[in-house]
C-alpha positions in Angstrom: 54.5 -13.4 -95.1 56.8 -10.3 -94.7 53.8 -8.2 -93.9 52.6 -10.6 -91.2 56.1 -10.8 -89.6 56.4 -7.0 -89.8 53.0 -6.6 -88.1 54.0 -9.1 -85.4 57.4 -7.3 -84.7 55.6 -4.0 -84.6 53.1 -5.3 -82.2 56.0 -6.6 -79.9 57.7 -3.2 -80.0 54.4 -1.6 -78.9 53.8 -4.1 -76.2 57.2 -4.7 -74.5 55.7 -5.4 -71.1 53.3 -7.9 -72.5 56.1 -9.6 -74.4 58.2 -9.6 -71.3 55.5 -11.2 -69.2 54.8 -13.9 -71.8 58.6 -14.7 -72.0 59.1 -14.7 -68.2 56.0 -16.9 -67.5 56.9 -19.3 -70.3 60.5 -19.4 -69.0 59.3 -20.2 -65.5 56.7 -22.7 -66.7 59.1 -24.4 -69.0 61.9 -24.5 -66.3 59.5 -25.9 -63.7 58.1 -28.5 -66.1 61.6 -29.5 -67.2 62.7 -30.0 -63.6 59.5 -31.9 -62.6 59.4 -34.1 -65.7 63.2 -34.7 -65.6 63.0 -35.8 -61.9 60.0 -38.0 -62.8 61.8 -39.5 -65.7 64.9 -40.2 -63.7 62.9 -41.8 -60.9 62.1 -44.7 -63.2 65.0 -46.9 -64.2 67.6 -44.8 -62.5 69.6 -47.8 -61.5 69.4 -49.5 -64.9 70.6 -46.3 -66.7 73.5 -45.8 -64.3 74.4 -49.5 -64.5 74.6 -49.2 -68.3 76.6 -45.9 -68.2 79.0 -47.2 -65.6 79.2 -50.6 -67.3 78.4 -52.3 -64.0 79.3 -55.9 -63.2 76.6 -58.5 -63.1 78.5 -60.5 -60.5 81.3 -59.6 -58.1 83.4 -62.6 -56.8 85.9 -62.7 -54.0 88.5 -65.4 -54.4 91.3 -66.8 -52.2 94.5 -66.2 -54.1 96.3 -68.9 -52.1 93.9 -71.5 -53.7 93.4 -70.1 -57.2 96.3 -68.5 -59.1 96.2 -65.8 -61.7 96.1 -68.2 -64.7 93.1 -70.0 -63.2 91.3 -66.7 -62.6 92.1 -65.6 -66.2 90.6 -68.8 -67.6 87.2 -67.9 -66.1 86.9 -65.1 -68.6 86.7 -67.7 -71.4 83.7 -69.4 -69.9 80.9 -69.8 -72.5 78.4 -67.4 -70.8 81.0 -64.8 -69.8 80.9 -61.7 -72.1 83.4 -59.6 -70.1 85.6 -60.0 -67.1 87.9 -57.7 -65.2 90.5 -58.4 -62.5 91.9 -59.8 -60.4 92.1 -56.8 -58.2 93.8 -57.2 -54.8 91.3 -57.1 -51.9 91.7 -56.9 -48.2 89.3 -56.7 -45.2 90.6 -54.3 -42.6 89.4 -52.6 -39.4 90.2 -49.0 -39.8 90.3 -46.3 -37.1 88.5 -43.3 -38.7 89.4 -39.8 -37.5 87.1 -37.1 -39.0 88.4 -33.6 -39.5 87.2 -31.3 -36.7 85.7 -34.2 -34.6 87.7 -35.3 -31.5 88.6 -39.0 -31.1 88.1 -41.8 -33.6 85.9 -44.8 -34.3 86.5 -48.2 -35.8 84.9 -49.3 -39.1 85.3 -52.6 -41.0 86.2 -51.8 -44.6 86.6 -53.9 -47.8 89.4 -52.2 -49.7 90.3 -53.0 -53.3 93.4 -52.0 -55.3 92.8 -50.3 -58.6 95.2 -48.1 -60.5 92.4 -46.1 -62.2 88.7 -45.6 -61.7 87.8 -46.6 -65.2 88.4 -49.8 -67.0 86.5 -52.4 -69.0 84.0 -52.8 -66.2 82.6 -51.1 -63.1 83.6 -47.5 -63.9 84.0 -45.8 -60.5 82.4 -42.3 -60.5 84.4 -39.7 -58.4 82.0 -37.5 -56.4 84.8 -35.2 -55.1 88.6 -35.2 -54.7 90.9 -37.2 -56.9 91.9 -40.9 -57.4 94.8 -42.2 -55.3 98.1 -41.5 -57.1 100.5 -42.8 -54.5 100.9 -44.5 -51.1 99.0 -43.3 -48.1 95.9 -42.3 -50.1 92.4 -43.8 -50.3 89.1 -43.0 -52.0 86.1 -44.2 -50.0 82.5 -45.1 -51.1 80.3 -42.1 -50.4 77.7 -44.2 -48.6 80.1 -45.0 -45.8 79.7 -41.6 -44.0 83.5 -41.0 -44.3 84.4 -37.7 -45.9 87.3 -36.3 -47.8 90.1 -35.1 -45.4 89.4 -37.8 -42.9 92.2 -40.1 -41.8 92.1 -43.9 -41.7 94.6 -45.8 -39.5 95.1 -49.5 -40.3 97.6 -51.0 -37.9 100.7 -48.9 -38.2 99.6 -47.4 -41.6 97.9 -44.1 -42.0 95.7 -43.4 -45.0 94.3 -40.0 -46.0 90.9 -39.9 -47.7 91.6 -37.9 -50.9 88.1 -38.4 -52.4 84.7 -40.1 -52.3 83.3 -42.2 -55.2 80.5 -44.4 -56.2 80.4 -47.9 -57.6 77.0 -48.7 -59.0 77.1 -52.2 -57.4 79.2 -51.1 -54.3 82.1 -53.4 -55.2 84.2 -52.0 -52.4 84.1 -49.6 -49.4 87.4 -48.0 -50.5 90.0 -48.1 -53.2 93.8 -47.7 -53.0 96.7 -48.2 -55.5 97.6 -51.9 -56.1 101.0 -51.5 -54.2 99.1 -50.2 -51.2 97.0 -53.4 -51.0 100.2 -55.5 -50.5 101.2 -53.2 -47.7 97.8 -53.4 -46.0 98.0 -57.2 -46.2 101.1 -57.1 -44.1 98.9 -55.8 -41.3 97.3 -59.2 -41.0 94.9 -59.4 -43.9 94.5 -62.6 -46.0 95.3 -63.0 -49.7 92.1 -62.1 -51.5 91.3 -60.9 -55.0 88.2 -59.5 -56.6 86.9 -60.6 -60.0 84.1 -58.8 -61.9 82.0 -60.5 -64.6 79.3 -59.7 -67.1 77.2 -62.6 -68.5 75.1 -63.1 -71.6 72.2 -64.2 -69.5 71.8 -62.4 -66.2 68.2 -61.1 -66.3 66.9 -63.3 -63.4 68.1 -64.6 -60.1 68.2 -68.2 -61.4 70.3 -67.1 -64.4 72.8 -65.3 -62.1 72.9 -68.2 -59.7 73.8 -70.5 -62.7 76.5 -68.0 -63.8 78.0 -68.0 -60.3 77.9 -71.8 -60.2 79.8 -72.0 -63.5 82.6 -69.7 -62.2 82.8 -71.7 -58.9 83.1 -75.0 -60.8 85.8 -73.6 -63.0 88.0 -72.8 -60.0 89.5 -75.1 -57.4 87.4 -76.1 -54.4 87.4 -73.4 -51.7 88.6 -70.7 -54.1 85.4 -68.7 -54.1 85.0 -67.0 -50.8 81.9 -65.0 -51.6 79.8 -63.5 -54.5 77.4 -60.6 -54.9 74.7 -60.2 -57.6 73.8 -56.9 -59.2 70.1 -57.9 -58.8 70.4 -57.7 -55.0 71.7 -54.1 -55.3 69.1 -53.3 -57.9 66.3 -54.5 -55.7 67.6 -52.5 -52.7 68.1 -49.3 -54.8 64.7 -49.6 -56.4 63.2 -50.1 -53.0 64.8 -46.9 -51.9 63.6 -45.0 -55.1 59.9 -46.1 -55.0 58.8 -44.2 -51.9 59.9 -40.9 -53.4 58.2 -41.3 -56.8 54.7 -40.4 -55.6 55.6 -37.0 -54.3 57.7 -36.2 -57.4 54.7 -37.1 -59.5 52.4 -34.9 -57.3 54.7 -31.9 -57.6 55.2 -32.6 -61.3 51.4 -32.6 -62.0 50.9 -29.4 -60.0 53.7 -27.7 -61.9 52.3 -28.8 -65.2 48.7 -27.8 -64.4 49.8 -24.3 -63.2 52.0 -23.9 -66.3 49.0 -24.7 -68.5 46.7 -22.3 -66.7 49.2 -19.5 -66.8 49.9 -20.0 -70.5 46.2 -19.9 -71.3 45.7 -16.9 -69.1 48.6 -15.0 -70.6 47.7 -15.7 -74.2 43.9 -15.2 -73.8 44.6 -11.9 -72.0 47.0 -10.7 -74.6 44.6 -11.5 -77.5 41.8 -9.7 -75.7 44.0 -6.7 -75.1 45.0 -6.7 -78.8 41.5 -6.9 -80.3 41.5 -3.2 -81.2 44.8 -3.7 -83.0 43.4 -6.7 -84.9 40.6 -4.5 -86.1 43.1 -1.9 -87.4 45.0 -4.6 -89.3 41.8 -5.7 -91.0 41.0 -2.2 -91.9 44.2 -1.8 -93.8 43.7 -4.9 -95.8 44.8 -7.9 -93.8 42.9 -11.1 -94.4 41.5 -13.1 -91.4 44.3 -15.7 -91.8 46.9 -13.0 -91.9 45.5 -11.3 -88.8 45.4 -14.6 -86.9 49.0 -15.5 -88.0 50.4 -12.0 -87.1 48.9 -12.2 -83.7 50.0 -15.8 -83.1 53.5 -14.7 -84.0 53.2 -11.8 -81.6 52.6 -14.4 -78.9 54.9 -17.2 -80.1 58.0 -15.1 -80.6 58.5 -14.2 -76.9 57.1 -17.6 -75.9 59.8 -19.3 -78.0 62.5 -17.2 -76.4 61.1 -18.0 -73.0 60.9 -21.7 -73.7 64.5 -21.9 -75.0 65.9 -20.0 -71.9 63.5 -22.0 -69.7 64.9 -25.3 -70.8 68.4 -24.1 -70.1 67.4 -22.7 -66.7 65.5 -25.9 -65.9 68.5 -28.1 -66.6 70.7 -25.8 -64.4 68.1 -26.0 -61.6 67.9 -29.7 -62.0 71.6 -30.3 -61.5 71.6 -29.9 -57.7 68.2 -31.7 -57.5 69.4 -34.6 -59.6 72.6 -34.8 -57.5 70.3 -35.0 -54.4 68.3 -37.8 -56.1 71.5 -39.6 -57.1 72.6 -39.5 -53.5 69.1 -40.8 -52.4 69.0 -43.4 -55.1 72.7 -44.4 -54.6 73.5 -44.2 -58.3 76.4 -42.5 -60.1 75.1 -39.4 -62.0 71.7 -38.4 -63.2 70.8 -35.8 -65.9 67.6 -34.5 -67.6 66.9 -36.8 -70.5 67.1 -35.3 -74.0 63.5 -36.2 -74.8 62.4 -34.0 -71.9 64.3 -31.1 -73.2 62.5 -31.5 -76.6 59.0 -32.4 -75.3 58.6 -29.7 -72.7 59.2 -26.6 -74.9 57.4 -28.2 -77.8 54.3 -28.9 -75.7 54.5 -25.4 -74.2 54.7 -23.8 -77.6 51.9 -25.9 -79.0 49.7 -24.9 -76.0 50.7 -21.3 -76.5 49.7 -21.5 -80.2 46.4 -23.0 -79.4 45.7 -20.6 -76.6 46.6 -17.6 -78.9 44.9 -18.8 -82.1 41.5 -19.7 -80.7 40.7 -16.2 -79.3 42.3 -14.6 -82.4 40.0 -16.7 -84.6 37.0 -15.1 -83.0 38.5 -11.6 -83.6 39.4 -12.7 -87.1 35.8 -13.3 -88.0 34.8 -9.9 -86.8 34.4 -7.0 -89.1 37.0 -4.2 -88.7 34.5 -1.9 -87.1 33.2 -4.5 -84.7 36.8 -5.5 -83.6 37.8 -1.9 -83.1 34.6 -1.1 -81.2 35.0 -4.2 -79.0 38.5 -3.2 -78.0 39.4 -3.7 -74.4 36.0 -2.8 -73.0 34.5 -5.3 -70.6 31.0 -6.4 -70.9 28.8 -4.1 -68.8 26.8 -6.9 -67.2 30.0 -8.1 -65.4 32.0 -5.0 -64.6 29.4 -2.3 -63.8 27.0 -4.5 -61.7 30.0 -5.5 -59.5 31.1 -1.9 -59.1 27.6 -0.8 -58.1 27.3 -3.6 -55.5 30.8 -2.8 -54.1 29.9 1.0 -53.9 27.2 0.2 -51.3 29.9 -1.0 -48.9 30.2 2.5 -47.5 32.2 1.4 -44.4 35.2 0.5 -46.7 37.4 3.1 -48.5 36.5 3.6 -52.1 39.9 2.4 -53.3 39.3 -1.0 -51.6 35.8 -1.4 -53.1 37.0 -0.5 -56.6 39.7 -3.1 -56.3 37.3 -5.8 -54.9 35.0 -5.2 -57.9 37.7 -5.3 -60.5 37.8 -9.1 -61.0 34.2 -9.2 -62.2 35.2 -7.3 -65.4 37.0 -10.4 -66.7 35.4 -13.4 -64.9 37.2 -16.1 -67.0 40.6 -14.5 -66.3 39.7 -14.2 -62.6 38.6 -17.9 -62.4 41.9 -19.0 -64.1 43.9 -16.9 -61.7 42.0 -18.2 -58.8 42.7 -21.8 -59.9 46.4 -21.0 -60.3 46.6 -19.6 -56.7 44.6 -22.6 -55.5 47.2 -24.9 -56.9 50.0 -22.7 -55.5 48.4 -22.8 -52.0 47.9 -26.5 -52.3 51.5 -27.0 -53.2 52.7 -25.0 -50.2 50.3 -26.9 -47.9 51.3 -30.3 -49.4 55.0 -29.5 -49.3 54.9 -28.4 -45.6 52.9 -31.4 -44.6 55.1 -33.8 -46.5 58.2 -32.3 -44.9 56.6 -32.6 -41.5 55.8 -36.3 -42.2 59.3 -37.1 -43.3 60.7 -35.3 -40.3 58.5 -37.4 -38.1 59.6 -40.6 -39.9 63.2 -39.6 -39.4 62.8 -38.5 -35.8 60.9 -41.7 -34.9 63.4 -44.1 -36.5 65.9 -46.2 -34.4 68.7 -44.4 -36.2 67.5 -41.0 -34.8 66.3 -42.3 -31.4 69.4 -44.4 -30.8 72.1 -43.0 -33.1 75.0 -44.8 -31.5 75.6 -48.6 -31.6 78.3 -50.4 -29.7 79.4 -53.9 -30.5 82.1 -56.3 -29.5 84.9 -57.1 -32.0 85.9 -55.1 -35.0 84.9 -57.4 -37.9 82.1 -57.0 -40.4 79.4 -59.1 -38.7 79.2 -58.2 -35.1 79.8 -61.2 -32.8 77.6 -62.0 -29.8 78.5 -60.2 -26.6 79.5 -62.5 -23.8 78.1 -61.9 -20.3 81.5 -60.5 -19.3 81.5 -58.0 -22.3 78.0 -56.9 -21.5 79.0 -56.2 -17.8 82.0 -54.3 -19.1 80.1 -52.2 -21.7 76.9 -51.2 -19.8 78.5 -49.3 -16.9 80.7 -47.4 -19.3 77.7 -46.3 -21.4 75.6 -45.3 -18.3 78.5 -43.3 -16.9 79.2 -41.5 -20.2 78.1 -37.9 -20.3 75.3 -37.5 -22.9 73.8 -41.0 -22.4 70.0 -40.9 -22.2 69.4 -44.6 -22.0 70.7 -47.8 -23.6 69.4 -51.3 -24.3 70.6 -54.5 -25.9 69.8 -55.6 -29.4 70.0 -59.2 -30.8 69.6 -59.9 -34.5 68.5 -63.2 -36.0 66.7 -64.7 -38.9 63.8 -67.2 -39.1 62.4 -69.3 -41.8 58.8 -68.7 -42.8 56.9 -71.8 -44.0 56.0 -71.3 -47.7 58.0 -68.1 -48.1 61.1 -67.9 -50.2 63.0 -65.4 -48.1 63.7 -65.5 -44.4 62.4 -62.9 -41.9 64.8 -60.7 -40.1 64.2 -60.6 -36.3 65.3 -58.1 -33.7 65.1 -58.7 -30.0 65.3 -55.5 -27.9 65.5 -55.2 -24.2 62.6 -55.0 -21.8 61.3 -51.7 -23.1 61.0 -52.0 -27.0 59.1 -48.7 -27.2 62.4 -46.9 -26.6 63.5 -48.0 -30.1 61.2 -45.2 -31.5 59.7 -47.6 -34.1 56.1 -46.3 -34.5 53.2 -48.8 -34.1 50.6 -48.9 -36.8 48.2 -51.0 -34.8 48.2 -53.2 -31.7 50.7 -52.9 -28.9 54.3 -53.9 -28.1 55.2 -57.4 -27.1 55.4 -58.4 -23.4 58.9 -59.0 -22.0 57.5 -61.8 -19.8 59.3 -65.2 -20.4 55.8 -66.8 -20.5 54.5 -64.6 -23.3 55.4 -65.7 -26.8 54.5 -62.4 -28.5 55.9 -60.6 -31.5 55.4 -57.4 -33.4 55.8 -57.6 -37.2 56.0 -55.2 -40.2 53.4 -54.9 -42.9 55.4 -57.1 -45.3 55.4 -59.9 -42.8 51.6 -59.8 -42.6 51.3 -59.7 -46.4 53.8 -62.5 -47.0 52.2 -64.8 -44.4 48.6 -63.9 -44.8 48.2 -63.1 -41.1 46.9 -60.1 -39.2 47.3 -58.6 -35.8 45.9 -61.1 -33.3 46.8 -64.1 -35.4 49.2 -66.9 -34.3 52.1 -68.0 -36.4 54.8 -70.7 -36.1 58.4 -69.6 -36.4 61.2 -72.0 -37.3 64.8 -71.8 -36.4 66.7 -75.0 -37.2 65.1 -77.8 -35.1 63.2 -75.3 -32.9 59.6 -74.3 -33.6 57.5 -71.8 -31.6 54.0 -70.6 -32.1 53.8 -66.9 -31.4 51.0 -64.4 -31.3 51.2 -61.3 -33.4 50.2 -58.4 -31.0 51.2 -55.4 -33.1 52.1 -54.0 -36.6 55.1 -51.7 -36.7 56.1 -49.1 -39.3 59.2 -50.7 -40.9 59.9 -50.2 -44.6 62.0 -52.4 -46.8 61.9 -55.5 -49.0 62.2 -58.1 -46.2 59.7 -59.3 -43.7 60.6 -58.3 -40.2 59.6 -59.1 -36.6 60.4 -57.9 -33.1 60.3 -60.1 -30.0 61.6 -60.2 -26.5 65.0 -61.8 -25.6 63.1 -64.4 -23.6 61.0 -65.4 -26.7 64.1 -65.4 -28.9 65.9 -67.8 -26.5 63.1 -70.3 -26.9 63.8 -70.4 -30.7 67.6 -70.0 -30.4 68.9 -70.9 -26.9 72.4 -69.8 -27.8 71.4 -66.3 -28.9 73.2 -63.4 -27.2 73.0 -59.7 -27.7 75.2 -58.3 -30.4 74.8 -54.6 -29.8 74.1 -51.9 -27.3 71.9 -49.2 -28.8 72.3 -45.8 -27.2 69.9 -42.8 -27.1 71.6 -39.5 -26.4 70.6 -36.4 -24.5 69.7 -33.4 -26.7 72.7 -31.5 -28.0 75.0 -34.4 -27.9 77.1 -35.1 -31.0 76.6 -38.8 -32.1 80.0 -39.0 -33.7 81.9 -37.4 -30.8 80.0 -39.6 -28.4 81.0 -42.7 -30.4 84.6 -41.6 -30.5 84.6 -41.1 -26.7 83.0 -44.5 -26.1 85.6 -46.2 -28.4 88.4 -44.6 -26.5 86.9 -45.7 -23.1 86.3 -49.3 -24.2 89.4 -49.9 -26.2 90.1 -51.5 -29.5 88.2 -54.7 -28.7 84.9 -52.8 -29.2 83.4 -50.7 -31.9 81.1 -47.7 -31.5 79.6 -46.2 -34.6 77.1 -43.4 -35.3 74.3 -43.7 -37.8 74.2 -40.2 -39.2 74.2 -41.3 -42.9 70.5 -42.0 -42.7 69.9 -38.4 -41.5 71.8 -37.2 -44.6 69.4 -39.0 -46.9 66.4 -37.5 -45.2 67.9 -34.0 -45.4 68.5 -34.6 -49.1 64.8 -35.4 -49.7 63.6 -32.5 -47.6 65.8 -30.2 -49.6 64.3 -31.5 -52.8 60.7 -31.0 -51.4 61.6 -27.4 -50.4 63.0 -26.5 -53.8 60.0 -27.9 -55.6 57.6 -26.0 -53.3 59.4 -22.8 -53.8 59.5 -23.2 -57.6 55.8 -23.8 -57.8 55.0 -20.9 -55.5 57.1 -18.6 -57.7 55.3 -19.8 -60.8 51.9 -19.2 -59.2 53.1 -15.7 -58.2 54.0 -15.0 -61.8 50.6 -16.0 -62.8 49.2 -13.3 -60.5 51.7 -10.9 -61.9 50.4 -11.5 -65.4 46.8 -11.1 -64.4 47.4 -7.8 -62.6 49.6 -6.4 -65.4 46.8 -7.1 -67.9 44.3 -5.5 -65.6 46.4 -2.4 -65.1 47.0 -2.1 -68.8 43.4 -2.5 -69.7 42.3 0.0 -66.9 45.1 2.5 -67.6 42.5 5.2 -68.7 40.3 4.5 -65.7 43.3 4.8 -63.4 44.2 8.2 -65.0 40.6 9.4 -64.4 40.8 8.3 -60.8 44.1 10.2 -60.4 42.6 13.2 -62.1 39.8 13.4 -59.5 42.2 13.0 -56.5 43.2 9.4 -56.0 46.6 9.3 -54.3 49.4 6.9 -55.3 48.9 5.0 -52.1 45.2 4.6 -52.8 46.0 3.5 -56.3 48.4 0.9 -54.9 45.7 -0.4 -52.5 43.1 -0.5 -55.3 45.3 -2.6 -57.6 46.4 -5.0 -54.8 42.8 -5.4 -53.6 41.9 -6.5 -57.2 43.6 -9.8 -56.5 43.6 -9.9 -52.7 40.1 -11.2 -52.4 40.8 -13.8 -55.1 44.0 -14.9 -53.3 42.2 -15.2 -49.9 39.4 -17.3 -51.5 41.9 -19.4 -53.3 43.9 -20.0 -50.0 40.7 -21.2 -48.3 40.2 -23.8 -51.0 43.8 -24.6 -51.6 44.6 -25.6 -48.0 42.0 -28.5 -47.9 43.2 -29.5 -51.4 46.8 -29.6 -50.1 45.8 -31.6 -47.1 43.8 -34.0 -49.2 46.8 -34.4 -51.5 49.0 -35.1 -48.5 46.6 -37.7 -47.1 46.5 -39.3 -50.6 50.2 -39.3 -51.4 51.6 -40.5 -48.0 49.8 -43.9 -48.0 51.0 -44.4 -51.6 54.5 -43.7 -50.5 54.2 -46.1 -47.6 52.8 -48.7 -49.9 55.7 -48.2 -52.3 58.0 -48.9 -49.3 56.1 -52.1 -48.6 54.5 -50.8 -45.4 51.4 -49.5 -43.9 51.5 -46.2 -42.0 50.7 -45.0 -38.6 48.1 -42.2 -38.2 50.8 -39.9 -36.8 52.2 -39.6 -40.3 49.0 -38.0 -41.5 48.2 -35.9 -38.4 51.0 -33.3 -39.0 48.9 -30.1 -39.3 48.1 -28.2 -36.1 44.9 -26.0 -36.1 47.0 -22.8 -36.0 49.1 -24.1 -38.9 46.0 -24.7 -41.0 44.7 -21.2 -40.3 48.0 -19.7 -41.3 48.2 -21.9 -44.4 44.6 -20.8 -45.2 46.0 -17.3 -45.7 48.8 -18.6 -48.0 46.9 -17.6 -51.1 46.8 -14.0 -49.9 50.6 -13.4 -49.9 51.0 -15.2 -53.2 48.4 -12.8 -54.7 49.7 -9.7 -53.0 53.4 -10.3 -53.8 52.5 -11.1 -57.4 50.5 -7.8 -57.7 53.0 -5.5 -56.1 55.1 -4.9 -59.3 52.2 -3.7 -61.5 50.5 -2.0 -58.6 53.7 0.0 -58.0 53.8 1.0 -61.7 50.2 2.1 -61.6 50.8 4.2 -58.4 53.8 5.9 -59.9 52.3 6.6 -63.3 51.4 10.2 -63.9 47.8 11.3 -64.7 48.6 12.5 -68.2 50.6 9.3 -69.0 47.7 7.1 -67.7 45.2 9.0 -69.8 47.3 8.8 -72.9 47.5 5.0 -72.4 43.8 4.6 -73.3 
């Protein structure tokens, strides 16, 4: 065993470049696989893991403290199915004027604020994202999903609160947290006496079980004590609905990364074994048995691979930190981390693959006689190398350095094919990543939140009240006169019962021009605003739940009113609730008392939504509320950042695969390069020759990789839409322009050239004598 280890270490000392390449490629492959598999693992059950880590509450109950006292609330913790209870925490509903740092003016937001002395406790551990927990009066920590950031100022009546941090509650139990004494002070501004109770139950796995749990708490308290309740299952459904659309592209990137890693490892090890065949013959000549030869060479490969895998796992975890924070923001959970089993599985699988890739070629050499192994050496089979060189030599219009480079891949066809496949996957990843980013940009740009980023409503409470005719006449002129207004229209929200369906359908009535909302049509057309036309547009989930299609009729129910409408279009609207869009005239036939609740405003390019909302709030006064919807844009930016990072990682790994191939070629052809230099080849010609040895392969790979990337894009986008319970408009697939496809078709060329520049530079700088001695 000592002789085997000594032979392996001696081989490493003599092949430092080869060992470095194996280590670096394994580092990159392991890091990429760790990131991809870690993201994939965290995309499944992210909410459940975070719920367990943060000891989330199954049910959050808001109670009226003037009806139920502290002793009655404490008694609910002893109910038979209650396993844990926490509270009561003082709670107050306020309308806060928010002033963001660096943004002129302010806007009004309704906030539910809870008093807690610490973020931890027996239940609902609040995770601080930044800043610190309130340690005195005049301080508040806000939920990070509110779009209010650290350093902002909240004004409630005569009181001024400084945002000292942002945090996350897994079930969103509050929009902000202050110290308990601060709650009493806020109540003095007009709030009612409320308290929050948190419960965990022995049986809370289904909606019916949670409903029974809530009923038991309600029956244990005086009538009218329970003002409202929230189930963790509703939050879970919403969060999982937000996770599912992103899972397909994470899987796609993960598969690409793993396949490229496998190909690179096989290419590295096979090339290293072939380059070391002469050495294997020498070891046999001095008495090594076939098993010892194979073991020594396997160790020569596995030792740098082991070092690369260990460092790669560490690097992968470090790279995953910002990505997982992005995912946690998208998934609206506390914190995410790479699971331990991923850190064990990835390097183990990579090492096993390396061992197989190294042992199998070594077994062939181990069966050779010493003379045969030494004679075989590094020489390529003539039928491959020399025929290609003769054919390339006939291209007299090209410089000889170029033809020599173009013919070089034929010397090792298996290695060339593997490198070609690696670049194909790299080009496909670039094409897929750019297409997916364009698709998500289009989804974001065409959403109502982007097309109409400011919403104005009457009143300052949580649920916007209907706007009276007087209020509408007051608001509309102000909006039209405001600098930065592109157009505005009314919005009325309602809900209708669907016969045979458990959930109600959400309904939105826009003004006379619904296309201004920016919602894309999948098929059909927008409804007519004519009072005589009873037409609606619906989302895919509505069609699925009701078994209808575009062109069908359907009867909507609102109380004692019924109306048969015709479905004239299918819109792109994701989510877990059936939705429909109709004209105000059609809505009035189902709900004669319905009035607009909002004015949705589209802005001119370059107008800040938050600054515009602040100016409108100042112009309309405290009786109105104007808010911007930039939080949704933040989510899209987070996902786009994730896509960009994954694309760059995979491209770098593909480039390392090319680096390995060229380094092996340069090492194997060191003597030939010395001869070329001896007969007059210049360093620049040497550089061109080496780069051309992979340039053709890269160009051919790009031509194949682009259609593969487009195909992957066209396959993944519908799956993402289906995961979001929606169909998709054709515009989400038609994101590649002809010129873009042509440029992407050349993507394999820069990947190959950049990967080849390092070894090519070494070959160009190497002296003639050194190259000849490297035979």
